[in-house]
Structure formats: structure tokens, C-alpha cells
CSV table of N, CA and C in Angstrom, one decimal:
chain,number,residue,atom,x,y,z
A,1,UNK,N,55.5,46.3,129.2
A,1,UNK,CA,54.5,47.2,129.7
A,1,UNK,C,54.4,47.1,131.2
A,2,UNK,N,54.4,45.8,131.7
A,2,UNK,CA,54.3,45.6,133.1
A,2,UNK,C,55.5,46.4,133.9
A,3,UNK,N,56.7,46.3,133.3
A,3,UNK,CA,57.8,47.0,133.9
A,3,UNK,C,57.7,48.5,133.9
A,4,UNK,N,57.1,49.0,132.9
A,4,UNK,CA,56.8,50.5,132.7
A,4,UNK,C,55.8,50.9,133.8
A,5,UNK,N,54.8,50.2,134.0
A,5,UNK,CA,53.8,50.5,135.1
A,5,UNK,C,54.4,50.4,136.4
A,6,UNK,N,55.2,49.4,136.7
A,6,UNK,CA,55.9,49.2,137.9
A,6,UNK,C,56.9,50.4,138.2
A,7,UNK,N,57.6,50.8,137.2
A,7,UNK,CA,58.5,51.9,137.3
A,7,UNK,C,57.7,53.2,137.6
A,8,UNK,N,56.6,53.4,137.0
A,8,UNK,CA,55.8,54.6,137.3
A,8,UNK,C,55.3,54.6,138.7
A,9,UNK,N,54.9,53.4,139.2
A,9,UNK,CA,54.4,53.3,140.5
A,9,UNK,C,55.5,53.6,141.5
A,10,UNK,N,56.7,53.1,141.3
A,10,UNK,CA,57.8,53.4,142.2
A,10,UNK,C,58.1,54.9,142.2
A,11,UNK,N,58.1,55.5,141.1
A,11,UNK,CA,58.4,57.0,141.0
A,11,UNK,C,57.3,57.7,141.8
A,12,UNK,N,56.1,57.3,141.6
A,12,UNK,CA,55.0,58.0,142.3
A,12,UNK,C,55.1,57.8,143.8
A,13,UNK,N,55.5,56.7,144.3
A,13,UNK,CA,55.7,56.4,145.7
A,13,UNK,C,56.9,57.2,146.3
A,14,UNK,N,58.0,57.3,145.5
A,14,UNK,CA,59.2,57.9,146.0
A,14,UNK,C,59.1,59.4,146.0
A,15,UNK,N,58.4,60.0,145.0
A,15,UNK,CA,58.3,61.5,144.9
A,15,UNK,C,57.9,62.2,146.2
A,16,UNK,N,56.9,61.8,146.9
A,16,UNK,CA,56.5,62.6,148.1
A,16,UNK,C,57.6,62.5,149.1
A,17,UNK,N,58.3,61.4,149.2
A,17,UNK,CA,59.4,61.3,150.2
A,17,UNK,C,60.5,62.2,149.9
A,18,UNK,N,60.9,62.3,148.6
A,18,UNK,CA,62.0,63.1,148.2
A,18,UNK,C,61.6,64.6,148.2
A,19,UNK,N,60.3,64.9,148.1
A,19,UNK,CA,59.9,66.3,148.1
A,19,UNK,C,59.9,67.0,149.4
A,20,UNK,N,60.2,66.2,150.5
A,20,UNK,CA,60.3,66.8,151.8
A,20,UNK,C,61.7,66.7,152.3
A,21,UNK,N,62.0,67.5,153.3
A,21,UNK,CA,63.4,67.5,153.8
A,21,UNK,C,64.3,68.1,152.9
A,22,UNK,N,65.6,68.0,153.2
A,22,UNK,CA,66.6,68.7,152.4
A,22,UNK,C,67.5,67.7,151.7
A,23,UNK,N,67.0,66.5,151.5
A,23,UNK,CA,67.7,65.4,150.8
A,23,UNK,C,68.9,64.9,151.5
A,24,UNK,N,69.1,65.4,152.7
A,24,UNK,CA,70.3,65.0,153.5
A,24,UNK,C,69.9,64.6,154.9
A,25,UNK,N,68.6,64.2,155.1
A,25,UNK,CA,68.3,63.8,156.4
A,25,UNK,C,67.1,64.5,157.0
A,26,UNK,N,66.6,65.5,156.3
A,26,UNK,CA,65.4,66.2,156.9
A,26,UNK,C,65.7,67.6,157.5
A,27,UNK,N,64.7,68.2,157.9
A,27,UNK,CA,64.8,69.6,158.4
A,27,UNK,C,65.6,69.7,159.7
A,28,UNK,N,65.6,68.7,160.6
A,28,UNK,CA,66.2,68.8,161.9
A,28,UNK,C,67.7,68.7,161.8
A,29,UNK,N,68.3,68.3,160.7
A,29,UNK,CA,69.7,68.1,160.6
A,29,UNK,C,70.5,69.5,160.6
A,30,UNK,N,71.5,69.5,161.3
A,30,UNK,CA,72.4,70.7,161.3
A,30,UNK,C,73.2,70.7,160.0
A,31,UNK,N,73.2,71.9,159.4
A,31,UNK,CA,73.9,72.0,158.1
A,31,UNK,C,75.3,72.7,158.3
A,32,UNK,N,76.3,72.3,157.6
A,32,UNK,CA,77.6,72.9,157.7
A,32,UNK,C,77.5,74.4,157.4
A,33,UNK,N,76.7,74.8,156.4
A,33,UNK,CA,76.6,76.2,156.0
A,33,UNK,C,76.0,77.1,157.1
A,34,UNK,N,75.2,76.5,158.0
A,34,UNK,CA,74.6,77.3,159.0
A,34,UNK,C,73.2,76.8,159.4
A,35,UNK,N,72.4,77.7,159.7
A,35,UNK,CA,71.0,77.4,160.2
A,35,UNK,C,70.1,78.6,159.9
A,36,UNK,N,68.8,78.3,159.9
A,36,UNK,CA,67.8,79.4,159.7
A,36,UNK,C,68.1,80.5,160.7
A,37,UNK,N,68.0,81.7,160.3
A,37,UNK,CA,68.3,82.9,161.2
A,37,UNK,C,67.0,83.6,161.6
A,38,UNK,N,67.2,84.4,162.7
A,38,UNK,CA,66.1,85.2,163.2
A,38,UNK,C,66.2,86.5,162.5
A,39,UNK,N,65.1,86.9,161.8
A,39,UNK,CA,65.1,88.1,160.9
A,39,UNK,C,65.4,89.3,161.8
A,40,UNK,N,65.0,89.3,163.0
A,40,UNK,CA,65.2,90.5,163.9
A,40,UNK,C,66.7,90.7,164.2
A,41,UNK,N,67.5,89.6,164.0
A,41,UNK,CA,68.9,89.6,164.3
A,41,UNK,C,69.8,89.8,163.1
A,42,UNK,N,69.1,90.0,161.9
A,42,UNK,CA,69.9,90.1,160.6
A,42,UNK,C,70.6,91.5,160.7
A,43,UNK,N,71.9,91.4,160.4
A,43,UNK,CA,72.8,92.6,160.4
A,43,UNK,C,73.1,93.2,159.0
A,44,UNK,N,72.6,92.4,158.0
A,44,UNK,CA,72.9,92.8,156.6
A,44,UNK,C,71.9,92.2,155.7
A,45,UNK,N,71.6,92.9,154.6
A,45,UNK,CA,70.7,92.4,153.6
A,45,UNK,C,71.6,92.3,152.3
A,46,UNK,N,71.5,91.1,151.7
A,46,UNK,CA,72.2,90.8,150.4
A,46,UNK,C,71.1,90.7,149.4
A,47,UNK,N,71.1,91.6,148.4
A,47,UNK,CA,70.0,91.5,147.3
A,47,UNK,C,70.6,90.7,146.2
A,48,UNK,N,69.9,89.6,145.8
A,48,UNK,CA,70.3,88.7,144.7
A,48,UNK,C,69.2,88.7,143.7
A,49,UNK,N,69.6,88.9,142.4
A,49,UNK,CA,68.7,88.8,141.3
A,49,UNK,C,69.0,87.6,140.5
A,50,UNK,N,68.0,86.9,140.0
A,50,UNK,CA,68.1,85.7,139.2
A,50,UNK,C,67.5,86.0,137.9
A,51,UNK,N,68.2,85.7,136.8
A,51,UNK,CA,67.6,86.0,135.4
A,51,UNK,C,68.4,85.3,134.3
A,52,UNK,N,67.8,85.3,133.2
A,52,UNK,CA,68.4,84.8,132.0
A,52,UNK,C,69.0,86.0,131.2
A,53,UNK,N,70.1,85.7,130.4
A,53,UNK,CA,70.7,86.8,129.6
A,53,UNK,C,70.3,86.5,128.1
A,54,UNK,N,70.5,87.5,127.3
A,54,UNK,CA,70.2,87.4,125.9
A,54,UNK,C,71.0,86.4,125.2
A,55,UNK,N,72.2,86.0,125.7
A,55,UNK,CA,73.0,85.0,125.0
A,55,UNK,C,72.8,83.6,125.6
A,56,UNK,N,71.7,83.4,126.4
A,56,UNK,CA,71.3,82.1,126.8
A,56,UNK,C,71.8,81.7,128.2
A,57,UNK,N,72.6,82.5,128.8
A,57,UNK,CA,73.1,82.2,130.1
A,57,UNK,C,72.0,82.5,131.2
A,58,UNK,N,72.2,81.8,132.3
A,58,UNK,CA,71.3,82.1,133.5
A,58,UNK,C,72.3,82.5,134.6
A,59,UNK,N,71.9,83.6,135.3
A,59,UNK,CA,72.9,84.1,136.2
A,59,UNK,C,72.2,84.6,137.6
A,60,UNK,N,73.1,84.6,138.6
A,60,UNK,CA,72.8,85.3,139.8
A,60,UNK,C,73.6,86.6,139.8
A,61,UNK,N,73.0,87.7,140.3
A,61,UNK,CA,73.8,88.9,140.5
A,61,UNK,C,73.5,89.4,141.9
A,62,UNK,N,74.5,89.4,142.8
A,62,UNK,CA,75.9,89.0,142.5
A,62,UNK,C,76.1,87.5,142.6
A,63,UNK,N,77.2,87.0,142.0
A,63,UNK,CA,77.4,85.6,141.9
A,63,UNK,C,78.4,85.2,143.0
A,64,UNK,N,78.9,86.2,143.8
A,64,UNK,CA,79.8,85.9,144.9
A,64,UNK,C,79.4,86.9,146.0
A,65,UNK,N,79.4,86.4,147.3
A,65,UNK,CA,79.3,87.3,148.4
A,65,UNK,C,80.1,86.7,149.6
A,66,UNK,N,80.4,87.6,150.5
A,66,UNK,CA,81.2,87.3,151.7
A,66,UNK,C,80.4,87.7,152.9
A,67,UNK,N,80.5,86.8,153.9
A,67,UNK,CA,79.9,87.1,155.2
A,67,UNK,C,80.8,86.7,156.3
A,68,UNK,N,80.5,87.0,157.5
A,68,UNK,CA,81.3,86.6,158.7
A,68,UNK,C,80.7,85.4,159.4
A,69,UNK,N,81.5,84.6,160.0
A,69,UNK,CA,81.0,83.5,160.8
A,69,UNK,C,80.2,84.1,162.0
A,70,UNK,N,79.0,83.5,162.2
A,70,UNK,CA,78.1,84.0,163.3
A,70,UNK,C,77.2,85.1,162.8
A,71,UNK,N,77.4,85.6,161.6
A,71,UNK,CA,76.5,86.7,161.1
A,71,UNK,C,75.2,86.1,160.6
A,72,UNK,N,74.1,86.9,160.9
A,72,UNK,CA,72.8,86.5,160.3
A,72,UNK,C,72.5,87.6,159.3
A,73,UNK,N,72.1,87.1,158.1
A,73,UNK,CA,71.8,87.9,156.9
A,73,UNK,C,70.5,87.6,156.4
A,74,UNK,N,69.9,88.6,155.8
A,74,UNK,CA,68.6,88.4,155.0
A,74,UNK,C,69.1,88.4,153.6
A,75,UNK,N,68.8,87.4,152.9
A,75,UNK,CA,69.1,87.3,151.4
A,75,UNK,C,67.7,87.6,150.7
A,76,UNK,N,67.6,88.8,150.1
A,76,UNK,CA,66.4,89.2,149.4
A,76,UNK,C,66.6,88.8,148.0
A,77,UNK,N,65.8,87.9,147.5
A,77,UNK,CA,66.0,87.3,146.2
A,77,UNK,C,64.8,87.7,145.2
A,78,UNK,N,65.2,88.2,144.0
A,78,UNK,CA,64.2,88.5,143.0
A,78,UNK,C,64.4,87.7,141.7
A,79,UNK,N,63.4,87.1,141.2
A,79,UNK,CA,63.5,86.5,139.9
A,79,UNK,C,63.1,87.5,138.9
A,80,UNK,N,64.1,88.1,138.3
A,80,UNK,CA,63.9,89.1,137.2
A,80,UNK,C,63.8,88.4,135.8
A,81,UNK,N,63.8,87.1,135.8
A,81,UNK,CA,63.8,86.4,134.5
A,81,UNK,C,62.4,86.1,134.0
A,82,UNK,N,62.3,85.2,133.0
A,82,UNK,CA,61.0,84.9,132.4
A,82,UNK,C,60.6,83.4,132.7
A,83,UNK,N,61.4,82.7,133.5
A,83,UNK,CA,61.0,81.3,133.9
A,83,UNK,C,61.3,81.2,135.4
A,84,UNK,N,60.8,80.1,135.9
A,84,UNK,CA,61.1,79.8,137.3
A,84,UNK,C,62.6,79.6,137.6
A,85,UNK,N,63.0,80.1,138.7
A,85,UNK,CA,64.4,79.9,139.2
A,85,UNK,C,64.3,79.6,140.7
A,86,UNK,N,65.4,79.0,141.2
A,86,UNK,CA,65.5,78.7,142.6
A,86,UNK,C,66.9,79.1,143.1
A,87,UNK,N,66.9,79.4,144.4
A,87,UNK,CA,68.2,79.7,145.1
A,87,UNK,C,68.3,78.6,146.2
A,88,UNK,N,69.4,77.8,146.1
A,88,UNK,CA,69.7,76.8,147.1
A,88,UNK,C,71.1,77.1,147.7
A,89,UNK,N,71.2,77.2,149.0
A,89,UNK,CA,72.4,77.5,149.7
A,89,UNK,C,72.9,76.2,150.4
A,90,UNK,N,74.2,75.8,150.2
A,90,UNK,CA,74.6,74.6,150.9
A,90,UNK,C,76.1,74.4,150.6
A,91,UNK,N,76.6,73.3,151.1
A,91,UNK,CA,78.0,72.9,150.7
A,91,UNK,C,78.0,72.4,149.3
A,92,UNK,N,79.1,72.5,148.6
A,92,UNK,CA,79.2,72.1,147.2
A,92,UNK,C,78.8,70.7,147.0
A,93,UNK,N,79.2,69.8,147.8
A,93,UNK,CA,78.9,68.4,147.6
A,93,UNK,C,77.4,68.1,147.8
A,94,UNK,N,76.7,68.8,148.7
A,94,UNK,CA,75.3,68.7,148.9
A,94,UNK,C,74.5,69.3,147.7
A,95,UNK,N,75.1,70.4,147.2
A,95,UNK,CA,74.5,71.1,146.0
A,95,UNK,C,74.5,70.1,144.9
A,96,UNK,N,75.6,69.4,144.7
A,96,UNK,CA,75.7,68.4,143.5
A,96,UNK,C,74.8,67.2,143.8
A,97,UNK,N,74.6,66.8,145.0
A,97,UNK,CA,73.7,65.7,145.3
A,97,UNK,C,72.3,66.1,145.0
A,98,UNK,N,71.9,67.3,145.4
A,98,UNK,CA,70.6,67.8,145.2
A,98,UNK,C,70.3,68.0,143.7
A,99,UNK,N,71.3,68.4,143.0
A,99,UNK,CA,71.2,68.6,141.5
A,99,UNK,C,70.9,67.3,140.9
A,100,UNK,N,71.5,66.2,141.3
A,100,UNK,CA,71.3,64.9,140.7
A,100,UNK,C,69.8,64.5,140.9
A,101,UNK,N,69.3,64.7,142.1
A,101,UNK,CA,67.9,64.4,142.5
A,101,UNK,C,67.0,65.2,141.6
A,102,UNK,N,67.3,66.5,141.5
A,102,UNK,CA,66.4,67.4,140.7
A,102,UNK,C,66.4,66.9,139.2
A,103,UNK,N,67.4,66.4,138.7
A,103,UNK,CA,67.4,65.9,137.3
A,103,UNK,C,66.4,64.8,137.1
A,104,UNK,N,66.3,64.0,138.2
A,104,UNK,CA,65.3,62.9,138.1
A,104,UNK,C,63.9,63.3,138.4
A,105,UNK,N,63.7,64.4,139.3
A,105,UNK,CA,62.4,64.8,139.7
A,105,UNK,C,62.4,66.4,139.5
A,106,UNK,N,62.3,66.9,138.3
A,106,UNK,CA,62.4,68.3,138.1
A,106,UNK,C,61.3,69.2,138.6
A,107,UNK,N,60.2,68.6,138.9
A,107,UNK,CA,59.0,69.4,139.4
A,107,UNK,C,59.0,69.3,141.0
A,108,UNK,N,60.0,68.7,141.6
A,108,UNK,CA,60.0,68.6,143.0
A,108,UNK,C,59.8,69.9,143.7
A,109,UNK,N,59.0,69.9,144.7
A,109,UNK,CA,58.7,71.1,145.5
A,109,UNK,C,59.7,71.1,146.7
A,110,UNK,N,60.1,72.3,147.2
A,110,UNK,CA,61.0,72.3,148.3
A,110,UNK,C,60.3,73.1,149.5
A,111,UNK,N,60.7,72.6,150.7
A,111,UNK,CA,60.2,73.3,151.9
A,111,UNK,C,61.4,73.3,152.8
A,112,UNK,N,62.5,73.8,152.4
A,112,UNK,CA,63.7,73.8,153.1
A,112,UNK,C,64.1,75.3,153.4
A,113,UNK,N,64.6,75.6,154.6
A,113,UNK,CA,64.9,77.0,155.0
A,113,UNK,C,66.1,77.5,154.2
A,114,UNK,N,66.9,76.7,153.6
A,114,UNK,CA,68.0,77.2,152.8
A,114,UNK,C,67.8,77.3,151.3
A,115,UNK,N,66.5,77.2,150.9
A,115,UNK,CA,66.2,77.3,149.5
A,115,UNK,C,64.8,78.0,149.3
A,116,UNK,N,64.7,78.5,148.1
A,116,UNK,CA,63.4,79.1,147.7
A,116,UNK,C,63.3,79.0,146.2
A,117,UNK,N,62.1,78.7,145.7
A,117,UNK,CA,61.8,78.6,144.3
A,117,UNK,C,60.8,79.7,144.0
A,118,UNK,N,61.2,80.5,142.9
A,118,UNK,CA,60.3,81.7,142.6
A,118,UNK,C,59.9,81.7,141.2
A,119,UNK,N,58.6,81.9,140.9
A,119,UNK,CA,58.2,82.1,139.5
A,119,UNK,C,58.7,83.5,139.0
A,120,UNK,N,58.7,83.6,137.7
A,120,UNK,CA,59.2,84.8,137.0
A,120,UNK,C,58.5,86.1,137.7
A,121,UNK,N,59.3,87.1,137.9
A,121,UNK,CA,58.7,88.3,138.5
A,121,UNK,C,58.5,88.3,140.0
A,122,UNK,N,58.7,87.2,140.6
A,122,UNK,CA,58.4,87.2,142.1
A,122,UNK,C,59.6,87.4,142.9
A,123,UNK,N,59.4,87.7,144.2
A,123,UNK,CA,60.5,88.0,145.1
A,123,UNK,C,60.3,87.2,146.4
A,124,UNK,N,61.3,86.9,147.1
A,124,UNK,CA,61.2,86.2,148.4
A,124,UNK,C,62.5,86.4,149.2
A,125,UNK,N,62.6,85.7,150.3
A,125,UNK,CA,63.8,85.9,151.1
A,125,UNK,C,64.2,84.7,151.9
A,126,UNK,N,65.4,84.6,152.2
A,126,UNK,CA,66.0,83.6,153.1
A,126,UNK,C,66.7,84.3,154.2
A,127,UNK,N,66.4,84.0,155.5
A,127,UNK,CA,67.2,84.6,156.6
A,127,UNK,C,68.1,83.5,157.1
A,128,UNK,N,69.4,83.7,157.1
A,128,UNK,CA,70.3,82.7,157.4
A,128,UNK,C,71.4,83.1,158.3
A,129,UNK,N,71.8,82.2,159.3
A,129,UNK,CA,72.9,82.5,160.2
A,129,UNK,C,74.0,81.6,159.8
A,130,UNK,N,75.1,82.1,159.4
A,130,UNK,CA,76.3,81.4,159.0
A,130,UNK,C,77.1,81.0,160.2
A,131,UNK,N,77.1,79.7,160.6
A,131,UNK,CA,77.7,79.3,161.8
A,131,UNK,C,79.1,78.6,161.6
A,132,UNK,N,79.5,78.4,160.4
A,132,UNK,CA,80.8,77.8,160.1
A,132,UNK,C,81.5,78.6,159.0
A,133,UNK,N,82.8,78.8,159.3
A,133,UNK,CA,83.6,79.5,158.2
A,133,UNK,C,84.0,78.5,157.1
A,134,UNK,N,84.2,79.0,155.9
A,134,UNK,CA,84.6,78.2,154.8
A,134,UNK,C,84.0,78.6,153.5
A,135,UNK,N,84.0,77.8,152.5
A,135,UNK,CA,83.5,78.1,151.2
A,135,UNK,C,82.2,77.3,151.0
A,136,UNK,N,81.2,78.0,150.5
A,136,UNK,CA,79.9,77.3,150.2
A,136,UNK,C,79.4,77.8,148.9
A,137,UNK,N,78.3,77.2,148.4
A,137,UNK,CA,77.7,77.4,147.1
A,137,UNK,C,76.3,77.8,147.2
A,138,UNK,N,75.8,78.5,146.2
A,138,UNK,CA,74.4,78.7,146.0
A,138,UNK,C,74.1,78.4,144.5
A,139,UNK,N,73.0,77.9,144.2
A,139,UNK,CA,72.7,77.5,142.8
A,139,UNK,C,71.2,77.4,142.6
A,140,UNK,N,70.9,77.4,141.3
A,140,UNK,CA,69.6,77.1,140.8
A,140,UNK,C,69.7,75.6,140.3
A,141,UNK,N,68.9,74.7,140.9
A,141,UNK,CA,69.1,73.3,140.5
A,141,UNK,C,68.0,72.8,139.6
A,142,UNK,N,67.2,73.7,139.0
A,142,UNK,CA,66.2,73.3,138.0
A,142,UNK,C,67.0,72.8,136.9
A,143,UNK,N,66.7,71.6,136.3
A,143,UNK,CA,67.5,71.0,135.3
A,143,UNK,C,67.9,72.0,134.2
A,144,UNK,N,69.2,72.0,133.9
A,144,UNK,CA,69.8,72.8,132.8
A,144,UNK,C,70.2,74.2,133.3
A,145,UNK,N,69.7,74.7,134.4
A,145,UNK,CA,70.1,76.1,134.9
A,145,UNK,C,71.5,76.1,135.4
A,146,UNK,N,71.9,75.2,136.2
A,146,UNK,CA,73.3,75.2,136.7
A,146,UNK,C,74.3,75.2,135.6
A,147,UNK,N,74.0,74.3,134.6
A,147,UNK,CA,74.9,74.2,133.4
A,147,UNK,C,74.9,75.5,132.6
A,148,UNK,N,73.8,76.3,132.7
A,148,UNK,CA,73.8,77.6,132.0
A,148,UNK,C,74.5,78.7,132.8
A,149,UNK,N,75.1,78.4,133.9
A,149,UNK,CA,75.8,79.3,134.7
A,149,UNK,C,75.2,79.8,136.0
A,150,UNK,N,74.1,79.2,136.4
A,150,UNK,CA,73.4,79.7,137.5
A,150,UNK,C,73.9,79.1,138.8
A,151,UNK,N,75.0,79.6,139.3
A,151,UNK,CA,75.6,79.1,140.6
A,151,UNK,C,76.5,80.2,141.0
A,152,UNK,N,76.8,80.2,142.3
A,152,UNK,CA,77.7,81.2,142.9
A,152,UNK,C,78.4,80.7,144.1
A,153,UNK,N,79.2,81.6,144.7
A,153,UNK,CA,80.0,81.2,145.8
A,153,UNK,C,79.8,82.1,147.0
A,154,UNK,N,79.9,81.5,148.2
A,154,UNK,CA,79.8,82.3,149.5
A,154,UNK,C,81.0,82.0,150.2
A,155,UNK,N,81.7,83.0,150.7
A,155,UNK,CA,82.9,82.8,151.6
A,155,UNK,C,82.4,83.3,153.0
A,156,UNK,N,82.6,82.4,154.0
A,156,UNK,CA,82.3,82.7,155.3
A,156,UNK,C,83.6,82.8,156.1
A,157,UNK,N,84.0,84.1,156.5
A,157,UNK,CA,85.2,84.3,157.2
A,157,UNK,C,85.1,84.2,158.7
A,158,UNK,N,86.1,83.6,159.3
A,158,UNK,CA,86.1,83.5,160.8
A,158,UNK,C,86.0,84.9,161.3
A,159,UNK,N,85.5,85.0,162.6
A,159,UNK,CA,85.3,86.4,163.2
A,159,UNK,C,86.5,87.2,163.3
């Protein structure tokens, strides 16, 4: 019983620290996928829908998009599903690290410019400047959602 109480205390102390930052060093860290963009400089809007399907899958539509290096885009995100979903944009290895943390702390709140969590029926947006060319991912990291198919790919092409 003493070990159980100690474990609960450690989780309680760790949760606030994990709930802030981007799990890779905090908000000030430059990310390979880019940086928060200026909405006034957005040259394109990508509309993304998150939802569940009748056969039990969870999807993003579209699940793939392409942008140019240096481009600022507004990603308009709508949760058309019946449960909470999130959109997290990052490198694949960072997505997988974040996924592992979310499995341990599924109710973790995010305050990162590269992610948004939306209740069913709600909409939001991320304005992002893609500063590096390459392959990146976006995903819903609520436990079980990634495995149900809720992830996609972003290709950033050089200018």
C-alpha cells in the first residue's frame, strides 16, 4: 500500500511538468518541422477534418498534404467526430515520443503551438511556417487513436 501511495504521489508531481512544453524541451525550442506562423502571412489554408468511421477507424481528411519550405499555412481543423481528437504536427520520432507519454498520461493538456485538442463538434486552427524541407507527421495521440489510423504525412518541398 505504501508503494501505491508513493507511486500516486510521484505521478501527481510529474503530471504538471509533463503537461507544459512540447515534451522536447519547452516552447522556446526550435522545431525541425518549423515554427508558429503569422496568420497575416498565411498563403494557403488547409482544411482538415478529424472523425471516426462506421467500421471503427479514426481518420484525418486529408491524411496527406504538401507545402513549400518557407510557406506559412493556416491549418483549419474540425472535429466532426463524437469524441475528443487532437492534431499534433512534428517529426515522426517526436510524434512517437509524445505518443508514449500520452499513453501514460492520457488526460494531459497541451499548450503547444504545433498541436490542438478539440472536443466533438468543435473547430480550431494552427498557423504554421514550414522552415525545413522533408517528411513530417501529424497525428492524434489520444491513446488508441493512432492505432485506429489517425495519423498522416506532410511533405515540405524545397523552394
